[in-house]
Tab-separated table of C-alpha atoms and ligand atoms in Angstrom:
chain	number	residue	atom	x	y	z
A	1	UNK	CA	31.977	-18.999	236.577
A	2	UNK	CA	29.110	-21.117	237.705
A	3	UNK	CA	26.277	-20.544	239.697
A	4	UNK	CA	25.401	-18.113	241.042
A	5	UNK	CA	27.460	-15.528	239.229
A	6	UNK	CA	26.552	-17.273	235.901
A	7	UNK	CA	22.889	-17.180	235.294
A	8	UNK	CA	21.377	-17.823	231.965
A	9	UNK	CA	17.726	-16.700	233.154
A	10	UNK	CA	18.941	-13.099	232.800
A	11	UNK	CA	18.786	-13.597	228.797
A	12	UNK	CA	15.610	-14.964	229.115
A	13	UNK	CA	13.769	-12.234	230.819
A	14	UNK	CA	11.659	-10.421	228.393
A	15	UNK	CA	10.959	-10.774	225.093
A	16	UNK	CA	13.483	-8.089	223.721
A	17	UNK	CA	15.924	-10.239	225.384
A	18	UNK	CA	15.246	-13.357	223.935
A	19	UNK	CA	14.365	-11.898	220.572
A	20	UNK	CA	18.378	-10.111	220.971
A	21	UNK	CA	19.943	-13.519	221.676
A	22	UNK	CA	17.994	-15.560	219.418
A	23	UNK	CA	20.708	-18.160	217.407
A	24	UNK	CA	18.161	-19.370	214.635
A	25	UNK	CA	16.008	-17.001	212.625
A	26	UNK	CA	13.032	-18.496	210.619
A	27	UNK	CA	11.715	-16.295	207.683
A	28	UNK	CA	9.541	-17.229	204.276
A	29	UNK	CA	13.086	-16.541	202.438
A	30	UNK	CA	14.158	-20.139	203.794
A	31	UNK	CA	11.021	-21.932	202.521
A	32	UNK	CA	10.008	-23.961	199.286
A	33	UNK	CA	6.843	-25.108	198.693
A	34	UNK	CA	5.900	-28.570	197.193
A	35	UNK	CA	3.210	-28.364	194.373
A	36	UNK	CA	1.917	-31.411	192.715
A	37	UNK	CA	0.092	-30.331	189.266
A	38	UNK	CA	-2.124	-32.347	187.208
A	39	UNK	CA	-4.322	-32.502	184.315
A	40	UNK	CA	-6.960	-31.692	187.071
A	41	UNK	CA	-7.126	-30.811	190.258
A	42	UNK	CA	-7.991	-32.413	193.777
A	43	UNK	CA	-7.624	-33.136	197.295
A	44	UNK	CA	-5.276	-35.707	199.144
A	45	UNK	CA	-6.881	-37.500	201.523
A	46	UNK	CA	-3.645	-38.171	203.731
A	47	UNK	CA	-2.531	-34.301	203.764
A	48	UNK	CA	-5.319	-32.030	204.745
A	49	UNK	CA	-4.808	-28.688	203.147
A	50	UNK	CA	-2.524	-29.916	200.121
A	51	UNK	CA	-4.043	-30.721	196.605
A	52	UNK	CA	-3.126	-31.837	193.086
A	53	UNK	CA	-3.290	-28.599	191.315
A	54	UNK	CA	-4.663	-28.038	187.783
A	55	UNK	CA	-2.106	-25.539	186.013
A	56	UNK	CA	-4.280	-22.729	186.213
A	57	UNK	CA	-4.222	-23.624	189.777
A	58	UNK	CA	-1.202	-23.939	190.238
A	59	UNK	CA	-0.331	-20.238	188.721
A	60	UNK	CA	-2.669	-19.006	191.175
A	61	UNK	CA	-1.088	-20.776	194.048
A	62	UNK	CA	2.430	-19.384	192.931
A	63	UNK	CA	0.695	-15.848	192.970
A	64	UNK	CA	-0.003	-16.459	196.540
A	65	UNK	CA	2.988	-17.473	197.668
A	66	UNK	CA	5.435	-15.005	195.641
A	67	UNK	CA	3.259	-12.608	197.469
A	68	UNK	CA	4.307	-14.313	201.218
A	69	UNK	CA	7.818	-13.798	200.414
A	70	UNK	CA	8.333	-17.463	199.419
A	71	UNK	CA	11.403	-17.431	197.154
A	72	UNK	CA	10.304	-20.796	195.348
A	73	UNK	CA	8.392	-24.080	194.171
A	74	UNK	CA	8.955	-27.427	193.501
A	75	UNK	CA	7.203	-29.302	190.932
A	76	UNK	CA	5.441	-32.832	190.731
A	77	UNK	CA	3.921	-33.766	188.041
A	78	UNK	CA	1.100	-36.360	187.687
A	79	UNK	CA	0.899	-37.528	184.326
A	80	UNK	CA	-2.096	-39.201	182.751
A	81	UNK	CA	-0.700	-42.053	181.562
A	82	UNK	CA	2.508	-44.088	182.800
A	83	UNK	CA	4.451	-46.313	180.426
A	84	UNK	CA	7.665	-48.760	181.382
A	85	UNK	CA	9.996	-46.262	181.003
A	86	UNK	CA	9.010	-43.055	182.601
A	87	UNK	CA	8.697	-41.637	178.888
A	88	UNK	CA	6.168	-38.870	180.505
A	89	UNK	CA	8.904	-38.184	182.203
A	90	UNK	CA	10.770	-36.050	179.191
A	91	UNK	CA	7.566	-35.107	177.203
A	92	UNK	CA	7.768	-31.382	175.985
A	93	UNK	CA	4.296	-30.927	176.311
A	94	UNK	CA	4.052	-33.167	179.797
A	95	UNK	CA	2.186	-31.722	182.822
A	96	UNK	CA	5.447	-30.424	184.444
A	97	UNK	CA	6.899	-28.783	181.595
A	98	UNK	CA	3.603	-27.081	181.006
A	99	UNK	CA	3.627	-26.117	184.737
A	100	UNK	CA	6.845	-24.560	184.777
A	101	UNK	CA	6.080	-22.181	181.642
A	102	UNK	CA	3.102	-21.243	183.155
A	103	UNK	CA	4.509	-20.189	186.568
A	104	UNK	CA	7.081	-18.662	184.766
A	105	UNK	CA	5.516	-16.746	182.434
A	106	UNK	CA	3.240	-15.170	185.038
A	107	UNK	CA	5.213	-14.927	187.865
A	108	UNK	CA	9.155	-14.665	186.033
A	109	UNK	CA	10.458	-13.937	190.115
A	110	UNK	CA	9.566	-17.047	191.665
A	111	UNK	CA	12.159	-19.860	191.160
A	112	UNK	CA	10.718	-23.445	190.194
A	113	UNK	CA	12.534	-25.919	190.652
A	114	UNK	CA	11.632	-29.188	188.944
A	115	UNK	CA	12.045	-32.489	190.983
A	116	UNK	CA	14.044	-35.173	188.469
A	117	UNK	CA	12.282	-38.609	188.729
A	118	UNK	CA	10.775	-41.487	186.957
A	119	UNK	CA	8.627	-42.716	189.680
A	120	UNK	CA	5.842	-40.949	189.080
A	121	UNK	CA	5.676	-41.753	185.357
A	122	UNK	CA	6.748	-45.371	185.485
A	123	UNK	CA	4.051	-47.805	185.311
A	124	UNK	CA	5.796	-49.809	187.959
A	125	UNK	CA	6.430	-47.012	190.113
A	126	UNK	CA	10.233	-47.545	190.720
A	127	UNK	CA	12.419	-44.479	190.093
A	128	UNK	CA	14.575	-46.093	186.779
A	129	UNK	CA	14.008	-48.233	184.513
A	130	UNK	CA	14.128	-51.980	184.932
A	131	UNK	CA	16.331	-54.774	183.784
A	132	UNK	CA	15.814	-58.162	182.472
A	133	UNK	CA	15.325	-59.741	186.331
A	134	UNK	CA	13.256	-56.615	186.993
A	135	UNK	CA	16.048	-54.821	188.827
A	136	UNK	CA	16.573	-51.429	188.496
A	137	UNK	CA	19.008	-50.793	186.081
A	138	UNK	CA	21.243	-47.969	187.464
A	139	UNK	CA	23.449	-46.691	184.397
A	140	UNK	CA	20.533	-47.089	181.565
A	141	UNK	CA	18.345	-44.921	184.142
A	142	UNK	CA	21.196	-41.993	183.392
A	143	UNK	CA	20.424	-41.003	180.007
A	144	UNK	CA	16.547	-40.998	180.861
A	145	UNK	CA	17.409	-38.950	183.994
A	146	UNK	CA	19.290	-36.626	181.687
A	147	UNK	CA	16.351	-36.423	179.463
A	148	UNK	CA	14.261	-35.373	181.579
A	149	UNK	CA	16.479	-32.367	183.502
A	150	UNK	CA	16.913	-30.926	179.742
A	151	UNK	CA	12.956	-30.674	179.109
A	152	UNK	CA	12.663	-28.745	182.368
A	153	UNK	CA	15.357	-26.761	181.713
A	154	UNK	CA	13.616	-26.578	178.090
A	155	UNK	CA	10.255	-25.430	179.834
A	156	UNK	CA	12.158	-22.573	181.888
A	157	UNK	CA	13.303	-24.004	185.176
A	158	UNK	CA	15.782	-22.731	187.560
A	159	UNK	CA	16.763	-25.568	189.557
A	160	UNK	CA	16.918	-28.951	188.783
A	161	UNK	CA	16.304	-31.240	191.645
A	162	UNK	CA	17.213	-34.779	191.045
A	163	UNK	CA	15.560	-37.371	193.734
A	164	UNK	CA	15.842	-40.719	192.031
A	165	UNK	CA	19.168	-41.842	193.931
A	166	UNK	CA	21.083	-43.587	190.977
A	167	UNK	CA	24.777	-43.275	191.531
A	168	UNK	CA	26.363	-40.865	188.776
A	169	UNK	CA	23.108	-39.254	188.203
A	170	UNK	CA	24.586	-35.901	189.131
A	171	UNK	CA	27.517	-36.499	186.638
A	172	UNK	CA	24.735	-37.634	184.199
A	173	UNK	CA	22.554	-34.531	184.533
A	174	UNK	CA	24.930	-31.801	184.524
A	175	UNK	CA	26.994	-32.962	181.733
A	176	UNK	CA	23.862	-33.301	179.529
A	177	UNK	CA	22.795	-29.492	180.859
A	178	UNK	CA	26.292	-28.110	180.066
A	179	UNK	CA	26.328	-29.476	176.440
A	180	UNK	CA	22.142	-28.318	176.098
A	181	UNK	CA	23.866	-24.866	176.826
A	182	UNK	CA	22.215	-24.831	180.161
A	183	UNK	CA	25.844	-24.251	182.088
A	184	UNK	CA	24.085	-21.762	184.143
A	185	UNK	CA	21.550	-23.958	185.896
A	186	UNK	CA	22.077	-24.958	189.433
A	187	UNK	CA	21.178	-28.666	190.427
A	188	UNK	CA	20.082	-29.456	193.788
A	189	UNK	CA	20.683	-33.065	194.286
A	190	UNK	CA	18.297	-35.154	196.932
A	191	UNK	CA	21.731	-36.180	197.875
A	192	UNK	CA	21.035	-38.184	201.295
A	193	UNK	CA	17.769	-39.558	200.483
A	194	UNK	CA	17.317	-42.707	202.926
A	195	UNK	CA	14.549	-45.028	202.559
A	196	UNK	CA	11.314	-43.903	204.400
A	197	UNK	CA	8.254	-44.684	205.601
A	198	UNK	CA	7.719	-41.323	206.014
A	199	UNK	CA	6.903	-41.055	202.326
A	200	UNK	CA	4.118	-42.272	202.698
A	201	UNK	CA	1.448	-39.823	201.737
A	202	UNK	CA	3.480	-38.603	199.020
A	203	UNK	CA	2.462	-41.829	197.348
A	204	UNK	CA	-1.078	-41.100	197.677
A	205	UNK	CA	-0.548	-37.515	196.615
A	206	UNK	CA	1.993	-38.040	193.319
A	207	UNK	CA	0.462	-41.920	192.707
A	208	UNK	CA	3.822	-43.247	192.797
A	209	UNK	CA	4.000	-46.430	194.719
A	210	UNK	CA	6.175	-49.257	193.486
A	211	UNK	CA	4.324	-52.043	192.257
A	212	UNK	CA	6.486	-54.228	193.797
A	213	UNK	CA	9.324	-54.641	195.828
A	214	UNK	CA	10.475	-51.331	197.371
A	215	UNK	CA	13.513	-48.940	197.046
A	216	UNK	CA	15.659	-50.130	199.192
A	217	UNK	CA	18.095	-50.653	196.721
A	218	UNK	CA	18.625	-47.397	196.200
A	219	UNK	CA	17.557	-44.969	198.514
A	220	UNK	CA	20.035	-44.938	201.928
A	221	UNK	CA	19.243	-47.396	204.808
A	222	UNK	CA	18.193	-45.288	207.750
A	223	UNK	CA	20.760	-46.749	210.064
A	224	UNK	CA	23.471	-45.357	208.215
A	225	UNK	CA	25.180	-41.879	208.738
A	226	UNK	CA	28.581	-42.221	207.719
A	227	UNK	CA	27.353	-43.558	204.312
A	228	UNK	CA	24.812	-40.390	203.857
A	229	UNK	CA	27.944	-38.164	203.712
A	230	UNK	CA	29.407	-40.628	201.125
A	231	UNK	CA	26.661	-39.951	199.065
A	232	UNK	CA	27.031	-36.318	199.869
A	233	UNK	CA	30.685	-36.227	199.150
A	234	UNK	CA	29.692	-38.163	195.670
A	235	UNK	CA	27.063	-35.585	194.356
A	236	UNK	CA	29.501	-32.715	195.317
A	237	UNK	CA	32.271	-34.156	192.879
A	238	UNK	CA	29.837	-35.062	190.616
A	239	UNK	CA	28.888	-31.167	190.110
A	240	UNK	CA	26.038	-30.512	193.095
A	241	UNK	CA	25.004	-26.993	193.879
A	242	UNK	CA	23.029	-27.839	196.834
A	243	UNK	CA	22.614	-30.807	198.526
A	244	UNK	CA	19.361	-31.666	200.430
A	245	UNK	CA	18.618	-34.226	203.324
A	246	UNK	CA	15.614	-36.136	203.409
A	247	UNK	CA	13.192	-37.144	205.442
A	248	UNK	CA	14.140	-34.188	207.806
A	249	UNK	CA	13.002	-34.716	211.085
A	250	UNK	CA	14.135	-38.297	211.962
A	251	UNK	CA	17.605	-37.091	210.154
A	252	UNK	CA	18.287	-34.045	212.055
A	253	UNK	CA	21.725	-35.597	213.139
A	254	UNK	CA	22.155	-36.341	209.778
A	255	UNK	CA	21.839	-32.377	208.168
A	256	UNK	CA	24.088	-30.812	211.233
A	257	UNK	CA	26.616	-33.792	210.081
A	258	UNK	CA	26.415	-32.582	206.116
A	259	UNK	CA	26.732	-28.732	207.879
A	260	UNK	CA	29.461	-29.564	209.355
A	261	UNK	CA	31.143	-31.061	205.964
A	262	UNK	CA	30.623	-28.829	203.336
A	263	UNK	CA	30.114	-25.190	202.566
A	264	UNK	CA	27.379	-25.558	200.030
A	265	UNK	CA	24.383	-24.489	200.923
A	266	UNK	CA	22.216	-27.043	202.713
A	267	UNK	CA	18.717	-28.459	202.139
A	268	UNK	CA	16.281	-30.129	204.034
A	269	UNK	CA	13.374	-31.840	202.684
A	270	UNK	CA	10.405	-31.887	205.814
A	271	UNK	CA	8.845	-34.713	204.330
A	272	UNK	CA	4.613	-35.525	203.513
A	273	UNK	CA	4.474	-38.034	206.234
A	274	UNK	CA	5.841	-35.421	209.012
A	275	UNK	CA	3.308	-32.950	208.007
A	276	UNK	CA	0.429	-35.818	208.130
A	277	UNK	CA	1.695	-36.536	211.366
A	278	UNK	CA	1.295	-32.959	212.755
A	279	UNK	CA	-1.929	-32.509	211.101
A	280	UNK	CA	-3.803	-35.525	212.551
A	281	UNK	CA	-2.073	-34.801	215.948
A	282	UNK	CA	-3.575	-30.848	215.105
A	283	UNK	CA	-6.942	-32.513	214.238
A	284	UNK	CA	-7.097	-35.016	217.892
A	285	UNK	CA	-6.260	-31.326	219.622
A	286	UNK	CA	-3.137	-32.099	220.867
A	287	UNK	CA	-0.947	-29.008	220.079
A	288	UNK	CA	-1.247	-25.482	218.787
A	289	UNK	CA	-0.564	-25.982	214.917
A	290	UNK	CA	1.328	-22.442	214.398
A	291	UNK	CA	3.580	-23.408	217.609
A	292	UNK	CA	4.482	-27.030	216.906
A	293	UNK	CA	5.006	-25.534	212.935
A	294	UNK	CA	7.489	-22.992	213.527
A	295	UNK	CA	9.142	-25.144	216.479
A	296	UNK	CA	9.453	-27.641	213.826
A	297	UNK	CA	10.921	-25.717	210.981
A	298	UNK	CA	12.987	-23.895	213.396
A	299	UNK	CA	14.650	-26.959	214.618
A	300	UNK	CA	15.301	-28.024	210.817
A	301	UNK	CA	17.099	-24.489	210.199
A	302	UNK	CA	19.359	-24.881	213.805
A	303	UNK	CA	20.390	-28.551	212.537
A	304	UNK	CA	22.098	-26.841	209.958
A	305	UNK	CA	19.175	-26.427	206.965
A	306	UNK	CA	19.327	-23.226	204.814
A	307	UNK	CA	16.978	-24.089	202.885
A	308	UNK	CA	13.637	-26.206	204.088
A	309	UNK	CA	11.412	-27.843	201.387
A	310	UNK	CA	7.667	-27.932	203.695
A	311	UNK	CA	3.974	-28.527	202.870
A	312	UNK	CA	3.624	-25.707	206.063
A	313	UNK	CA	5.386	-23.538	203.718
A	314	UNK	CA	1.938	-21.225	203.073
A	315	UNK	CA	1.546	-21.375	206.647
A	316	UNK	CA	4.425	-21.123	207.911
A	317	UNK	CA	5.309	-17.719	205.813
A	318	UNK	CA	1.727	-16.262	206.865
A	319	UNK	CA	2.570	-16.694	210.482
A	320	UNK	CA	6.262	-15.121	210.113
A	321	UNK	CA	4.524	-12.053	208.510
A	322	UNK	CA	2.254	-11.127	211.585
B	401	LIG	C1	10.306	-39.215	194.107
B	401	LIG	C2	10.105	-38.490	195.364
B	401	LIG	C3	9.530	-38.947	196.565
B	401	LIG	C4	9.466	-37.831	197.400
B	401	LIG	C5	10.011	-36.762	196.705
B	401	LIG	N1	10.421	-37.202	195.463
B	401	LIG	C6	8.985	-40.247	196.928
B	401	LIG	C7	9.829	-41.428	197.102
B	401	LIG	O1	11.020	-41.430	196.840
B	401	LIG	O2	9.276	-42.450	197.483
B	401	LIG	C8	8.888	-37.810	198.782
B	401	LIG	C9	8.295	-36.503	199.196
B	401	LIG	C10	7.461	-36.552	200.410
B	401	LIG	O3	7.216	-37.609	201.032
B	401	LIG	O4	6.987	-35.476	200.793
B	401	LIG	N2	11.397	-40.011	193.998
């Protein structure tokens, strides 16, 4: 019946009311927390309140936010030296796999999940290895890939996250983890990662920039939807446990669209570039921070996100306890 019988005001007349009817819940449970750990610790200029993290740091930091009800971490590492193949990458003693026995050992609750890359210890910055033209060569990049998800899992991880966006990676990983005897391990799979600008500050912060060219050629064009949910579709078969979306906010279309396909649970990965962008617009007093945060994060979770990877994660799951 319309109006006047019909009135949706009366739902929103007090708080008890709106709190009843409320579709979308936001709690810490939902959140994961990026931490980038290095030899040594220090800010990043481009995102105000996030810094490279010495391990003892980092321990502390976990402490923190095991303590806010934040269920996990994910790990970048920043190694000291970068060679042509990533071989940092895989190194038993690298800053990652020290991380993640370190966090584990003091804090055994709080899951890390390792993110599965060679970018950051490449010396050209791309996310595989290269060819003879200087292409990156997909299938070679497997076995390195695989490499590295069995040193994390090595180190103690509980998730493997792999973000590098080589086709069969998935396939790669899991089969090396199930013959490793780590059957038990669930991969999360960046599985529609589309090329971004919004990664921007994540260069600055994980010193991962390609030295030339960009990664167009494998990361997902940002005009295409319908081949996001191929890509989905592929890590699925391939042996995914959880699929993530990423950037989030420009792709909000896209994680309601992977909802609606699939009954795994859902990631979304609010990117360093969206958080830059709320901080400076914080910083030229344009909004409330907490407001804008949890508005934000909320309208991740009602896209169709169970899960939300966020630099607000501290924040975010200080603000949800008042
Ligand atoms: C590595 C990786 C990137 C991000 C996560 N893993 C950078 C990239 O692909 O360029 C971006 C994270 C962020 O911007 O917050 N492959």
């Amino acid at each position: 019946m319309p109006f006047p019988a019909t009135r949706l005001r009366r739902l929103r007349r007090t708080a008890a009311l709106r709190d009843l009817v409320r579709e979308t819940e936001l709690s810490p449970t939902r959140l994961v927390a990026p931490l980038f750990v290095a030899s040594s610790g220090g800010p990043i200029e481009l995102m105000p309140g996030v810094s490279r993290l010495s391990i003892a740091q980092a321990v502390a930091e976990a402490r923190e936010l095991a303590a806010l009800r934040i269920p996990g971490v994910i790990l970048f590492g920043i190694p000291d030296e970068k060679d042509s193949e990533g071989s940092g990458a895989w190194d038993a003693e690298g800053v990652v796999q020290l991380a993640v026995r370190a966090i584990k050992d003091a804090h055994p609750d709080l899951l890390v999940i390792t993110d599965v890359c060679l970018c950051e210890y490449t010396s050209h910055g791309h996310c595989g290895v290269l060819d003879a033209d200087g292409s990156v060569d997909n299938d070679a990049s497997l076995e390195l890939l695989a490499r590295t998800a069995v040193s994390h899992a090595r180190a103690g991880a509980d998730v493997i996250a792999p973000s590098d966006m080589m086709d069969g990676r998935v396939a790669a990983i899991r089969a090396e983890l199930d013959s490793e005897g780590f059957g038990e391990l669930p991969i999360l799979a960046y599985a529609a990662k589309f090329a971004s600008s919004f990664y921007g500050p994540f260069r600055e912060a994980a010193d991962a920039a390609p030295a030339f060219g960009d990664r167009r050629g494998y990361q997902l064009d940002g005009a295409n939807g319908r081949e996001a949910l191929r890509e989905v579709e592929l890590d699925i078969a391939e042996g995914a446990d959880i699929v993530m979306v990423k950037p989030a906010l420009a792709y909000l279309d896209v994680i309601a669209a992977v909802r609606a396909m699939t009954r795994l649970p859902v990631a979304a990965y609010n990117v360093s570039g969206e958080y830059a962008m709320v901080k400076a617009a914080v910083a030229a007093g344009a909004f409330d921070e907490r407001a804008v945060v949890l508005e934000t994060l909320t309208a991740i979770r009602r896209a169709g996100a169970d899960i939300i990877v966020t630099y607000h994660a501290k924040d975010a799951a200080r603000w949800l306890a008042r």
